């Protein structure tokens, strides 16, 4: 297996709007990130992934870009960014930018020109179609509810927006669009950034027939995903981008790719493909979500292990995994797969252990390292996520679902669970801002915050530091082969990693009950050493048969 710096790194994802506000306007900013670089260095991470900081009207919190070569006013200036880049590099921290090029804002100059007339030079930068039978060109539904098409009276045509109507999709069939994107990418790389996370990058090539999609049970619109995901020319476009720009720099690239399997992912990340280094998959993030009935399903641990193992084995020696439980689009994992009340501390540490010892590059989302939890705002007006607001209108106002049912779904899965401000200390607004925060702070900030954990050697924060340090000290954690054990156990997630004559044994109890662990007969060893655990454990404890406590995790290094 080829070695690479991005395989050996740990990434920390920053949602700038909610990370740290330096000027009291209630919105996190670049100078706030600069203030906290020493904290991030203390944590031990290597790469900072910044969610979009470009000029944007903020329909979708920065994922609607109006100028790719300028900074959002609320976040600061390009001078602030240059200082952030310099100060991060000075501390050995790399910067990963969020590249959003499936769509732009409708306030981007390209789109402003595109909608003026059918024959202007920017018309073909976007996807315009005539209506059909007095309605939209097809029945596709947007990812943010409603139709994926918006009528534009000026030219009596519709434009495609797979997300919000203020996020028109770019037409990658147009070579000029691809050259514009290459220019943007080169401009930032020449500035000195260290790579890109590419937003919904497998959606840039659409099926040019634009057929109707299947309408799911209880749905109002057709499913567009078979026609916009992993499209006919997507690999051609990515190879072109790599050949002309990316390959000329020593950088890291990760693509957000909904609707991929390991087999599909290899086409993006195979070491002979020259497209991307790794992708974000979503199979493990859909396991407990019943979208049709708007309910949360109990976690099926056997299925979760099956999915995770499939990706571990599927990428092994051919590609590379990205490892994550949390991001800006997902609820907090300690509230989702853990127990955020009685076993908050233990389950947060167990979940971190289970993920970080697998093969791949781990991603930590801001606040995950202190066990930040989901939030339950009482009023729909307290939510800011466009997906929540549009979804409430469609599900409650149009379809007639109960307010209570939809609010529970929000509590379980809203993206705003991840977007409440970072909890730095127990002062007003968790130390995030001296002003009024753009979204309310989780009320538990007085109990869950950095200041309370930083000096406590047994805190979740310091547990994350130990995990990161272990990864840097043990090559087996990075490059060892993965093998799932006890695949049918409904309570325990256990696996091994093997490199040369060493083996890691990872044992994680996903329940609030005591549960028996038995070492499989085919695992033999001559010596063992306990590397990390979230309970007090004696190194000479028997590991052949023992009782795991609620949410207990252990990692042993075995000589074999």
PDB file of C-alpha atoms in Angstrom, residues 12 17 21 57 81 103 114 118 139 141 163 165 174 195 207 230 262 286 291-292 315 344 348 380 383 460 474 518:
ATOM      1  CA  UNK A  12     -10.940  18.668  11.936  1.00  0.00           C
ATOM      2  CA  UNK A  17     -20.432  30.448  11.219  1.00  0.00           C
ATOM      3  CA  UNK A  21     -17.040  34.967  16.756  1.00  0.00           C
ATOM      4  CA  UNK A  57     -26.062  35.521   0.139  1.00  0.00           C
ATOM      5  CA  UNK A  81      -7.816  34.439   5.193  1.00  0.00           C
ATOM      6  CA  UNK A 103     -24.165  24.803  -8.382  1.00  0.00           C
ATOM      7  CA  UNK A 114     -27.478  33.669 -17.882  1.00  0.00           C
ATOM      8  CA  UNK A 118     -31.545  32.948 -24.375  1.00  0.00           C
ATOM      9  CA  UNK A 139     -41.135  15.650 -12.154  1.00  0.00           C
ATOM     10  CA  UNK A 141     -37.992  16.894  -6.633  1.00  0.00           C
ATOM     11  CA  UNK A 163     -31.047  22.025  -4.014  1.00  0.00           C
ATOM     12  CA  UNK A 165     -34.092  27.558  -5.949  1.00  0.00           C
ATOM     13  CA  UNK A 174     -20.214  23.300 -21.333  1.00  0.00           C
ATOM     14  CA  UNK A 195      -6.621  20.618  -0.872  1.00  0.00           C
ATOM     15  CA  UNK A 207     -28.402  12.337 -17.706  1.00  0.00           C
ATOM     16  CA  UNK A 230     -22.598   9.216 -10.807  1.00  0.00           C
ATOM     17  CA  UNK A 262     -17.481   0.589  -2.537  1.00  0.00           C
ATOM     18  CA  UNK A 286     -28.949   6.320   6.541  1.00  0.00           C
ATOM     19  CA  UNK A 291     -37.633   9.197   5.591  1.00  0.00           C
ATOM     20  CA  UNK A 292     -41.088   8.074   4.435  1.00  0.00           C
ATOM     21  CA  UNK A 315     -11.249   0.046  -0.180  1.00  0.00           C
ATOM     22  CA  UNK A 344     -22.790  10.473  27.760  1.00  0.00           C
ATOM     23  CA  UNK A 348     -18.831   9.385  23.321  1.00  0.00           C
ATOM     24  CA  UNK A 380     -39.757  25.926  14.595  1.00  0.00           C
ATOM     25  CA  UNK A 383     -34.330  26.639  13.438  1.00  0.00           C
ATOM     26  CA  UNK A 460     -13.751  13.270  26.309  1.00  0.00           C
ATOM     27  CA  UNK A 474       1.311   3.094  15.748  1.00  0.00           C
ATOM     28  CA  UNK A 518     -15.638 -14.066  23.982  1.00  0.00           C
TER      29      UNK A 518
END
